[in-house]
mmCIF file of C-alpha atoms in Angstrom:
data_model
loop_
_atom_site.group_PDB
_atom_site.id
_atom_site.type_symbol
_atom_site.label_atom_id
_atom_site.label_comp_id
_atom_site.label_asym_id
_atom_site.label_seq_id
_atom_site.Cartn_x
_atom_site.Cartn_y
_atom_site.Cartn_z
ATOM 1 C CA MET A 3 47.088 55.383 -11.795
ATOM 2 C CA LYS A 4 44.532 54.778 -9.090
ATOM 3 C CA ARG A 5 41.774 55.217 -11.588
ATOM 4 C CA TYR A 6 43.303 52.569 -13.923
ATOM 5 C CA PHE A 7 43.561 50.166 -10.917
ATOM 6 C CA ILE A 8 39.824 50.619 -10.135
ATOM 7 C CA ILE A 9 38.914 50.036 -13.797
ATOM 8 C CA LEU A 10 41.095 46.903 -13.881
ATOM 9 C CA VAL A 11 39.433 45.436 -10.752
ATOM 10 C CA SER A 12 35.981 46.152 -12.132
ATOM 11 C CA VAL A 13 36.809 44.294 -15.351
ATOM 12 C CA LEU A 14 38.157 41.340 -13.386
ATOM 13 C CA LEU A 15 34.936 41.285 -11.338
ATOM 14 C CA ILE A 16 32.794 41.271 -14.515
ATOM 15 C CA ILE A 17 34.826 38.352 -15.910
ATOM 16 C CA THR A 18 34.537 36.391 -12.723
ATOM 17 C CA VAL A 19 30.739 36.774 -12.597
ATOM 18 C CA PHE A 20 30.493 35.783 -16.302
ATOM 19 C CA LEU A 21 32.638 32.688 -15.823
ATOM 20 C CA GLY A 22 30.749 31.725 -12.635
ATOM 21 C CA GLY A 23 27.530 31.892 -14.600
ATOM 22 C CA CYS A 24 28.952 29.628 -17.287
ATOM 23 C CA THR A 25 30.147 27.068 -14.777
ATOM 24 C CA GLN A 26 26.714 26.849 -13.198
ATOM 25 C CA LYS A 27 25.050 25.634 -16.359
ATOM 26 C CA PRO A 28 26.552 22.126 -16.454
ATOM 27 C CA GLN A 29 25.599 21.765 -12.728
ATOM 28 C CA LYS A 30 22.010 22.579 -13.578
ATOM 29 C CA GLN A 31 21.994 20.085 -16.441
ATOM 30 C CA GLN A 32 23.406 17.442 -14.056
ATOM 31 C CA GLU A 33 20.585 18.115 -11.490
ATOM 32 C CA THR A 34 17.929 17.749 -14.311
ATOM 33 C CA GLN A 35 19.571 14.379 -15.373
ATOM 34 C CA THR A 36 19.287 12.918 -11.880
ATOM 35 C CA THR A 37 15.525 13.279 -11.945
ATOM 36 C CA ALA A 38 15.134 11.525 -15.263
ATOM 37 C CA THR A 39 14.501 7.901 -15.638
ATOM 38 C CA LYS A 40 17.712 5.895 -15.358
ATOM 39 C CA GLU A 41 18.673 3.221 -17.839
ATOM 40 C CA ILE A 42 18.777 0.050 -15.684
ATOM 41 C CA ASN A 43 18.618 -3.506 -16.873
ATOM 42 C CA PRO A 44 16.172 -5.143 -14.459
ATOM 43 C CA SER A 45 17.898 -8.546 -14.928
ATOM 44 C CA ASP A 46 20.935 -7.128 -13.221
ATOM 45 C CA LEU A 47 19.011 -6.263 -10.141
ATOM 46 C CA LYS A 48 18.439 -8.460 -7.010
ATOM 47 C CA PHE A 49 15.636 -7.744 -4.527
ATOM 48 C CA ILE A 50 15.113 -9.591 -1.205
ATOM 49 C CA THR A 51 11.817 -9.480 0.625
ATOM 50 C CA VAL A 52 11.942 -10.451 4.331
ATOM 51 C CA VAL A 53 8.643 -11.374 5.986
ATOM 52 C CA LYS A 54 7.616 -12.122 9.529
ATOM 53 C CA SER A 55 7.675 -15.872 8.980
ATOM 54 C CA THR A 56 7.738 -18.107 5.878
ATOM 55 C CA ALA A 57 5.505 -20.595 7.726
ATOM 56 C CA PHE A 58 2.333 -18.441 7.363
ATOM 57 C CA ASN A 59 -0.060 -18.984 4.434
ATOM 58 C CA TRP A 60 -0.274 -15.175 4.246
ATOM 59 C CA PHE A 61 3.324 -14.860 3.324
ATOM 60 C CA LYS A 62 3.278 -17.873 1.082
ATOM 61 C CA ARG A 63 0.641 -15.946 -0.889
ATOM 62 C CA MET A 64 2.919 -12.965 -0.866
ATOM 63 C CA GLU A 65 5.641 -14.936 -2.371
ATOM 64 C CA THR A 66 3.280 -15.666 -5.289
ATOM 65 C CA GLY A 67 3.171 -11.915 -6.012
ATOM 66 C CA ILE A 68 6.837 -11.533 -5.690
ATOM 67 C CA GLN A 69 7.489 -14.332 -8.141
ATOM 68 C CA GLU A 70 4.937 -12.771 -10.533
ATOM 69 C CA PHE A 71 6.817 -9.486 -10.254
ATOM 70 C CA SER A 72 10.106 -11.253 -11.024
ATOM 71 C CA LYS A 73 8.584 -12.961 -14.073
ATOM 72 C CA ASP A 74 7.065 -9.743 -15.399
ATOM 73 C CA THR A 75 10.214 -7.546 -14.983
ATOM 74 C CA GLY A 76 13.239 -9.911 -15.007
ATOM 75 C CA VAL A 77 14.390 -8.672 -11.550
ATOM 76 C CA LYS A 78 15.803 -11.462 -9.371
ATOM 77 C CA ALA A 79 13.280 -11.150 -6.570
ATOM 78 C CA VAL A 80 13.182 -13.618 -3.729
ATOM 79 C CA MET A 81 11.473 -13.935 -0.393
ATOM 80 C CA GLN A 82 13.127 -14.988 2.843
ATOM 81 C CA GLY A 83 12.151 -15.004 6.511
ATOM 82 C CA PRO A 84 12.392 -16.947 9.837
ATOM 83 C CA SER A 85 10.499 -20.207 10.394
ATOM 84 C CA LYS A 86 8.337 -18.497 13.076
ATOM 85 C CA ALA A 87 7.366 -14.956 13.972
ATOM 86 C CA ASP A 88 10.163 -13.769 16.209
ATOM 87 C CA ALA A 89 11.848 -10.347 16.256
ATOM 88 C CA ALA A 90 15.332 -11.616 16.969
ATOM 89 C CA LEU A 91 15.116 -14.297 14.291
ATOM 90 C CA GLN A 92 13.813 -11.850 11.768
ATOM 91 C CA LEU A 93 16.592 -9.404 12.538
ATOM 92 C CA GLN A 94 19.155 -12.085 11.793
ATOM 93 C CA VAL A 95 17.428 -12.782 8.408
ATOM 94 C CA VAL A 96 17.469 -9.052 7.592
ATOM 95 C CA GLU A 97 21.237 -8.791 8.601
ATOM 96 C CA ASP A 98 21.992 -11.884 6.351
ATOM 97 C CA ALA A 99 20.046 -10.259 3.533
ATOM 98 C CA ILE A 100 22.051 -6.951 3.768
ATOM 99 C CA ALA A 101 25.295 -8.981 3.659
ATOM 100 C CA GLN A 102 24.118 -10.270 0.215
ATOM 101 C CA LYS A 103 24.243 -6.680 -0.990
ATOM 102 C CA PRO A 104 20.828 -6.561 -2.771
ATOM 103 C CA ASP A 105 19.760 -3.503 -4.728
ATOM 104 C CA ALA A 106 16.561 -3.399 -2.665
ATOM 105 C CA LEU A 107 15.485 -4.818 0.722
ATOM 106 C CA LEU A 108 11.772 -5.209 1.293
ATOM 107 C CA VAL A 109 10.599 -5.933 4.839
ATOM 108 C CA VAL A 110 7.296 -6.779 6.566
ATOM 109 C CA PRO A 111 8.543 -6.191 10.170
ATOM 110 C CA PHE A 112 7.317 -8.255 13.111
ATOM 111 C CA LYS A 113 8.546 -5.540 15.515
ATOM 112 C CA PRO A 114 9.577 -2.448 13.564
ATOM 113 C CA GLU A 115 11.770 -0.811 16.174
ATOM 114 C CA THR A 116 13.957 -3.924 16.471
ATOM 115 C CA LEU A 117 14.900 -3.568 12.756
ATOM 116 C CA GLU A 118 15.721 0.126 12.667
ATOM 117 C CA PRO A 119 19.500 -0.073 13.122
ATOM 118 C CA ALA A 120 19.689 -2.754 10.387
ATOM 119 C CA LEU A 121 17.504 -0.721 8.019
ATOM 120 C CA LYS A 122 19.586 2.289 8.657
ATOM 121 C CA LYS A 123 22.762 0.295 7.759
ATOM 122 C CA ALA A 124 21.031 -0.871 4.554
ATOM 123 C CA LEU A 125 20.229 2.643 3.521
ATOM 124 C CA GLU A 126 23.808 3.826 4.336
ATOM 125 C CA GLN A 127 24.994 1.083 1.865
ATOM 126 C CA GLY A 128 22.915 2.441 -0.895
ATOM 127 C CA ILE A 129 20.183 -0.241 -0.680
ATOM 128 C CA VAL A 130 16.574 0.850 -1.362
ATOM 129 C CA VAL A 131 14.514 -0.025 1.727
ATOM 130 C CA ILE A 132 10.750 -0.561 1.337
ATOM 131 C CA THR A 133 8.606 -1.702 4.270
ATOM 132 C CA HIS A 134 5.063 -2.857 4.614
ATOM 133 C CA GLU A 135 2.802 -2.769 7.726
ATOM 134 C CA ALA A 136 5.205 -0.347 9.315
ATOM 135 C CA SER A 137 3.942 3.185 8.638
ATOM 136 C CA ASN A 138 6.045 4.587 11.584
ATOM 137 C CA ALA A 139 9.326 3.119 10.280
ATOM 138 C CA GLN A 140 12.039 5.783 10.120
ATOM 139 C CA ASN A 141 14.879 4.218 8.062
ATOM 140 C CA VAL A 142 13.066 3.570 4.926
ATOM 141 C CA THR A 143 12.898 4.861 1.369
ATOM 142 C CA TYR A 144 9.065 4.219 1.405
ATOM 143 C CA ASP A 145 6.577 2.208 3.424
ATOM 144 C CA ILE A 146 3.548 0.752 1.624
ATOM 145 C CA GLU A 147 0.179 0.259 3.332
ATOM 146 C CA ALA A 148 -2.729 -1.459 1.607
ATOM 147 C CA PHE A 149 -4.976 1.210 2.958
ATOM 148 C CA ASP A 150 -5.407 3.931 5.526
ATOM 149 C CA ASN A 151 -5.129 2.033 8.843
ATOM 150 C CA ALA A 152 -7.519 4.256 10.809
ATOM 151 C CA ALA A 153 -10.210 3.961 8.151
ATOM 152 C CA TYR A 154 -9.792 0.186 8.128
ATOM 153 C CA GLY A 155 -10.095 -0.022 11.921
ATOM 154 C CA ARG A 156 -13.287 2.013 11.760
ATOM 155 C CA HIS A 157 -14.606 -0.227 9.039
ATOM 156 C CA LEU A 158 -13.977 -3.328 11.145
ATOM 157 C CA MET A 159 -15.852 -1.670 14.117
ATOM 158 C CA ASP A 160 -18.738 -0.890 11.841
ATOM 159 C CA GLU A 161 -18.982 -4.508 10.830
ATOM 160 C CA LEU A 162 -18.633 -5.691 14.428
ATOM 161 C CA ALA A 163 -21.173 -3.222 15.805
ATOM 162 C CA LYS A 164 -23.773 -4.307 13.223
ATOM 163 C CA ARG A 165 -23.351 -7.913 14.160
ATOM 164 C CA MET A 166 -23.672 -7.147 17.879
ATOM 165 C CA ASN A 167 -26.833 -5.106 17.284
ATOM 166 C CA TYR A 168 -24.800 -2.070 18.478
ATOM 167 C CA GLU A 169 -24.555 -3.009 22.149
ATOM 168 C CA GLY A 170 -22.622 -5.260 24.479
ATOM 169 C CA LYS A 171 -19.119 -6.195 25.576
ATOM 170 C CA TYR A 172 -16.290 -6.717 23.132
ATOM 171 C CA VAL A 173 -12.513 -7.379 23.181
ATOM 172 C CA VAL A 174 -9.648 -6.727 20.784
ATOM 173 C CA PHE A 175 -6.646 -8.899 19.916
ATOM 174 C CA VAL A 176 -3.334 -7.755 18.353
ATOM 175 C CA GLY A 177 -0.503 -10.010 17.128
ATOM 176 C CA SER A 178 1.978 -7.710 19.040
ATOM 177 C CA LEU A 179 1.638 -4.719 21.256
ATOM 178 C CA THR A 180 4.390 -3.094 19.117
ATOM 179 C CA SER A 181 2.888 -3.955 15.804
ATOM 180 C CA THR A 182 2.176 -0.545 14.264
ATOM 181 C CA THR A 183 -0.651 -1.475 11.903
ATOM 182 C CA HIS A 184 -2.398 -3.788 14.409
ATOM 183 C CA ASN A 185 -2.526 -1.067 17.034
ATOM 184 C CA GLU A 186 -3.591 1.599 14.612
ATOM 185 C CA TRP A 187 -6.527 -0.636 13.593
ATOM 186 C CA VAL A 188 -7.765 -1.369 17.128
ATOM 187 C CA ASP A 189 -7.054 2.204 18.425
ATOM 188 C CA ALA A 190 -9.170 3.677 15.626
ATOM 189 C CA ALA A 191 -11.854 1.012 16.182
ATOM 190 C CA ILE A 192 -12.104 1.717 19.876
ATOM 191 C CA ALA A 193 -12.210 5.461 19.390
ATOM 192 C CA TRP A 194 -14.872 5.015 16.726
ATOM 193 C CA GLN A 195 -17.000 2.727 18.977
ATOM 194 C CA LYS A 196 -16.923 5.370 21.753
ATOM 195 C CA GLU A 197 -18.027 8.102 19.323
ATOM 196 C CA LYS A 198 -20.623 6.072 17.370
ATOM 197 C CA TYR A 199 -21.804 3.197 19.406
ATOM 198 C CA PRO A 200 -22.099 4.179 23.116
ATOM 199 C CA LYS A 201 -24.010 1.095 24.126
ATOM 200 C CA MET A 202 -20.986 -1.037 23.277
ATOM 201 C CA GLN A 203 -18.366 -1.642 25.978
ATOM 202 C CA PHE A 204 -14.668 -2.213 25.428
ATOM 203 C CA ILE A 205 -13.446 -4.547 28.173
ATOM 204 C CA GLY A 206 -10.052 -5.835 29.265
ATOM 205 C CA THR A 207 -7.054 -4.662 27.325
ATOM 206 C CA LYS A 208 -5.414 -5.350 24.005
ATOM 207 C CA TYR A 209 -4.803 -8.981 24.087
ATOM 208 C CA GLU A 210 -1.477 -9.927 22.586
ATOM 209 C CA THR A 211 -1.299 -13.236 20.734
ATOM 210 C CA ASN A 212 2.225 -13.213 19.216
ATOM 211 C CA ASP A 213 0.565 -14.377 15.961
ATOM 212 C CA ASP A 214 0.008 -17.714 17.669
ATOM 213 C CA VAL A 215 -3.367 -19.441 17.072
ATOM 214 C CA GLN A 216 -3.016 -21.484 20.226
ATOM 215 C CA LYS A 217 -2.446 -18.394 22.367
ATOM 216 C CA ALA A 218 -5.439 -16.703 20.742
ATOM 217 C CA TYR A 219 -7.542 -19.815 21.478
ATOM 218 C CA GLN A 220 -6.438 -19.843 25.179
ATOM 219 C CA ILE A 221 -7.070 -16.155 25.704
ATOM 220 C CA MET A 222 -10.544 -16.494 24.233
ATOM 221 C CA LYS A 223 -11.244 -19.594 26.330
ATOM 222 C CA ASP A 224 -10.284 -17.682 29.480
ATOM 223 C CA LEU A 225 -12.227 -14.706 28.417
ATOM 224 C CA LEU A 226 -15.437 -16.834 28.051
ATOM 225 C CA LYS A 227 -14.974 -17.819 31.755
ATOM 226 C CA THR A 228 -14.366 -14.331 33.086
ATOM 227 C CA HIS A 229 -16.815 -12.538 30.736
ATOM 228 C CA PRO A 230 -19.609 -15.118 29.831
ATOM 229 C CA ASP A 231 -21.722 -12.168 28.492
ATOM 230 C CA ILE A 232 -19.127 -11.172 25.864
ATOM 231 C CA LYS A 233 -20.755 -10.327 22.500
ATOM 232 C CA GLY A 234 -17.904 -9.443 20.161
ATOM 233 C CA VAL A 235 -14.263 -9.984 19.199
ATOM 234 C CA GLN A 236 -12.120 -7.978 16.775
ATOM 235 C CA GLY A 237 -8.862 -9.672 15.692
ATOM 236 C CA SER A 238 -5.730 -8.232 13.994
ATOM 237 C CA SER A 239 -3.319 -11.022 13.406
ATOM 238 C CA ALA A 240 -4.338 -13.420 10.656
ATOM 239 C CA VAL A 241 -4.770 -16.157 13.255
ATOM 240 C CA ASP A 242 -6.507 -14.160 16.015
ATOM 241 C CA VAL A 243 -10.019 -14.733 14.777
ATOM 242 C CA VAL A 244 -9.139 -18.372 14.170
ATOM 243 C CA GLY A 245 -8.075 -18.999 17.767
ATOM 244 C CA ALA A 246 -11.045 -17.093 19.092
ATOM 245 C CA GLY A 247 -13.393 -18.821 16.771
ATOM 246 C CA GLN A 248 -12.161 -22.290 17.768
ATOM 247 C CA ALA A 249 -12.756 -21.442 21.456
ATOM 248 C CA ILE A 250 -16.210 -20.085 20.646
ATOM 249 C CA GLU A 251 -17.201 -23.145 18.545
ATOM 250 C CA GLU A 252 -15.947 -25.457 21.203
ATOM 251 C CA ALA A 253 -18.166 -23.678 23.813
ATOM 252 C CA GLY A 254 -21.223 -24.114 21.529
ATOM 253 C CA LEU A 255 -21.499 -20.305 21.004
ATOM 254 C CA ALA A 256 -20.968 -20.153 17.220
ATOM 255 C CA GLY A 257 -23.222 -17.469 15.744
ATOM 256 C CA LYS A 258 -23.886 -16.034 19.237
ATOM 257 C CA ILE A 259 -20.643 -14.014 19.521
ATOM 258 C CA ALA A 260 -19.679 -11.789 16.656
ATOM 259 C CA VAL A 261 -16.111 -12.265 15.446
ATOM 260 C CA VAL A 262 -14.557 -10.072 12.847
ATOM 261 C CA GLY A 263 -10.993 -9.268 11.940
ATOM 262 C CA THR A 264 -8.148 -9.681 9.590
ATOM 263 C CA SER A 265 -7.517 -13.121 8.202
ATOM 264 C CA ILE A 266 -7.572 -15.217 4.957
ATOM 265 C CA PRO A 267 -9.939 -18.038 3.835
ATOM 266 C CA SER A 268 -7.256 -20.706 4.069
ATOM 267 C CA TYR A 269 -7.101 -19.994 7.843
ATOM 268 C CA ALA A 270 -10.656 -18.972 8.650
ATOM 269 C CA GLY A 271 -12.760 -20.763 5.961
ATOM 270 C CA ASP A 272 -14.145 -23.628 8.058
ATOM 271 C CA LEU A 273 -15.020 -21.274 10.915
ATOM 272 C CA LEU A 274 -16.706 -18.882 8.465
ATOM 273 C CA LYS A 275 -18.923 -21.761 7.354
ATOM 274 C CA SER A 276 -19.794 -22.804 10.832
ATOM 275 C CA GLY A 277 -20.591 -19.244 11.960
ATOM 276 C CA ALA A 278 -17.943 -19.124 14.660
ATOM 277 C CA ILE A 279 -16.311 -16.275 12.556
ATOM 278 C CA SER A 280 -18.705 -13.698 11.136
ATOM 279 C CA LEU A 281 -16.534 -11.842 8.691
ATOM 280 C CA ILE A 282 -12.903 -11.489 7.777
ATOM 281 C CA SER A 283 -11.227 -8.599 5.975
ATOM 282 C CA CYS A 284 -7.874 -8.475 4.399
ATOM 283 C CA TRP A 285 -5.899 -7.280 1.477
ATOM 284 C CA ASP A 286 -4.331 -9.718 -1.058
ATOM 285 C CA PRO A 287 -0.744 -10.230 0.151
ATOM 286 C CA ALA A 288 0.333 -11.193 -3.381
ATOM 287 C CA LYS A 289 -0.659 -7.724 -4.657
ATOM 288 C CA ALA A 290 1.139 -6.092 -1.670
ATOM 289 C CA GLY A 291 4.296 -8.052 -2.435
ATOM 290 C CA TYR A 292 4.085 -7.057 -6.036
ATOM 291 C CA ALA A 293 3.488 -3.412 -5.173
ATOM 292 C CA MET A 294 6.448 -3.284 -2.763
ATOM 293 C CA ASN A 295 8.868 -4.639 -5.412
ATOM 294 C CA LYS A 296 7.352 -2.384 -8.103
ATOM 295 C CA VAL A 297 8.021 0.729 -5.994
ATOM 296 C CA ALA A 298 11.646 -0.478 -5.329
ATOM 297 C CA LEU A 299 12.182 -0.810 -9.100
ATOM 298 C CA MET A 300 10.608 2.569 -9.783
ATOM 299 C CA VAL A 301 13.027 4.308 -7.232
ATOM 300 C CA LEU A 302 16.021 2.543 -8.799
ATOM 301 C CA GLN A 303 14.904 3.715 -12.268
ATOM 302 C CA GLY A 304 14.673 7.249 -11.017
ATOM 303 C CA GLN A 305 10.845 7.565 -11.251
ATOM 304 C CA LYS A 306 9.209 9.926 -8.846
ATOM 305 C CA ILE A 307 6.524 8.558 -6.521
ATOM 306 C CA GLU A 308 3.595 11.045 -6.609
ATOM 307 C CA ASP A 309 0.373 11.383 -4.749
ATOM 308 C CA GLY A 310 -2.585 10.039 -6.762
ATOM 309 C CA MET A 311 -0.498 7.987 -9.204
ATOM 310 C CA ASP A 312 -1.256 4.499 -10.438
ATOM 311 C CA LEU A 313 1.318 1.835 -9.492
ATOM 312 C CA GLY A 314 -0.231 -0.477 -12.050
ATOM 313 C CA VAL A 315 -1.228 -3.029 -9.303
ATOM 314 C CA PRO A 316 -4.886 -3.714 -8.354
ATOM 315 C CA GLY A 317 -5.777 -1.875 -5.202
ATOM 316 C CA TYR A 318 -2.960 0.687 -5.755
ATOM 317 C CA GLU A 319 -4.339 2.450 -8.825
ATOM 318 C CA LYS A 320 -4.707 5.862 -6.996
ATOM 319 C CA ILE A 321 -2.263 5.979 -4.138
ATOM 320 C CA LYS A 322 -2.266 8.550 -1.351
ATOM 321 C CA LEU A 323 1.309 9.647 -0.438
ATOM 322 C CA VAL A 324 1.905 11.057 3.080
ATOM 323 C CA GLY A 325 5.544 11.730 3.630
ATOM 324 C CA LYS A 326 7.237 8.372 3.029
ATOM 325 C CA VAL A 327 4.070 6.356 3.358
ATOM 326 C CA ILE A 328 2.155 5.112 0.328
ATOM 327 C CA TYR A 329 -1.487 4.197 0.970
ATOM 328 C CA GLY A 330 -3.506 2.051 -1.408
ATOM 329 C CA SER A 331 -7.276 1.151 -1.191
ATOM 330 C CA ALA A 332 -7.034 -2.562 -1.280
ATOM 331 C CA TRP A 333 -9.168 -4.013 1.523
ATOM 332 C CA ILE A 334 -11.703 -6.733 0.817
ATOM 333 C CA ASP A 335 -14.457 -8.237 2.991
ATOM 334 C CA ILE A 336 -15.003 -12.054 2.993
ATOM 335 C CA THR A 337 -17.914 -14.031 4.378
ATOM 336 C CA LYS A 338 -19.017 -17.667 3.900
ATOM 337 C CA ASP A 339 -20.951 -16.495 0.892
ATOM 338 C CA ASN A 340 -18.062 -15.118 -1.162
ATOM 339 C CA MET A 341 -14.982 -16.800 0.245
ATOM 340 C CA ASP A 342 -14.644 -19.146 -2.839
ATOM 341 C CA GLN A 343 -13.615 -16.014 -4.789
ATOM 342 C CA TYR A 344 -10.451 -15.716 -2.815
ATOM 343 C CA PRO A 345 -8.369 -18.902 -3.138
ATOM 344 C CA PHE A 346 -5.595 -18.070 -0.637
#
């Protein structure tokens, strides 16, 4: 009797294992299906891009790219933002956007840390979150950078050093002391100068302009008094070099102090022509806006973002993926000689 009981238990165990193996197959099929492209009608989707301020030409240009994306795909893609660059005001716009229950929320943060709780809430509600100029953002699906920020910072320093004849005093401006990209640019630039250009001297501190051209102008005006022998300026906000250039031109020093940094021709064009600004570098915000929205759509369609892939957007043909950060290679250099090629 005992032997029959053992045989019966063994048979039951075999049947259990067999049935267990059968029940695992549908689960494996389900897992495979979740990685496949999802059938989604783009015209049923709503994307909201929240920028630092809708008053800036930079973001007006970005809106052009967002509208182009909407036209190409059928996604209802819109841009919103505060009337001025202010962390509290932007947070309110983000909160209002989340309340609209979009399928994707795309944000260019003024102060990334201020938005983290709101972005976390968006993710928890199933909203795809894509940021730009915020490589340290935590609560995101992906962050998109136009290029490797350290490489860009070194590039700007090379351009500044060349125009300073590789020696003399220089200062750096940032829009905000908590702006991730601005600080990555200038930190890399300063480190590169110390390594490659020992006759150059970084003076002062990181001067914060709050993306305000008048503040940049006043800081530069004061610097010309305290450091009359200054030879170079590197700006980060799109208006930093504009304010600095205005103060330099007013002092009759156009062409005598090298000024390089991030900006666009509609801001810096006149000062490029006068020589008060030497060179501006940037990326096309229209392409960045398009790329942000494109990635959000790819995520919703179940497509996998992979290192080296082509997003189908100029400057993002062979991306570098590091964790959740997507890097393009989209920077451009603009001088008085080629500025007419970039009508923004």
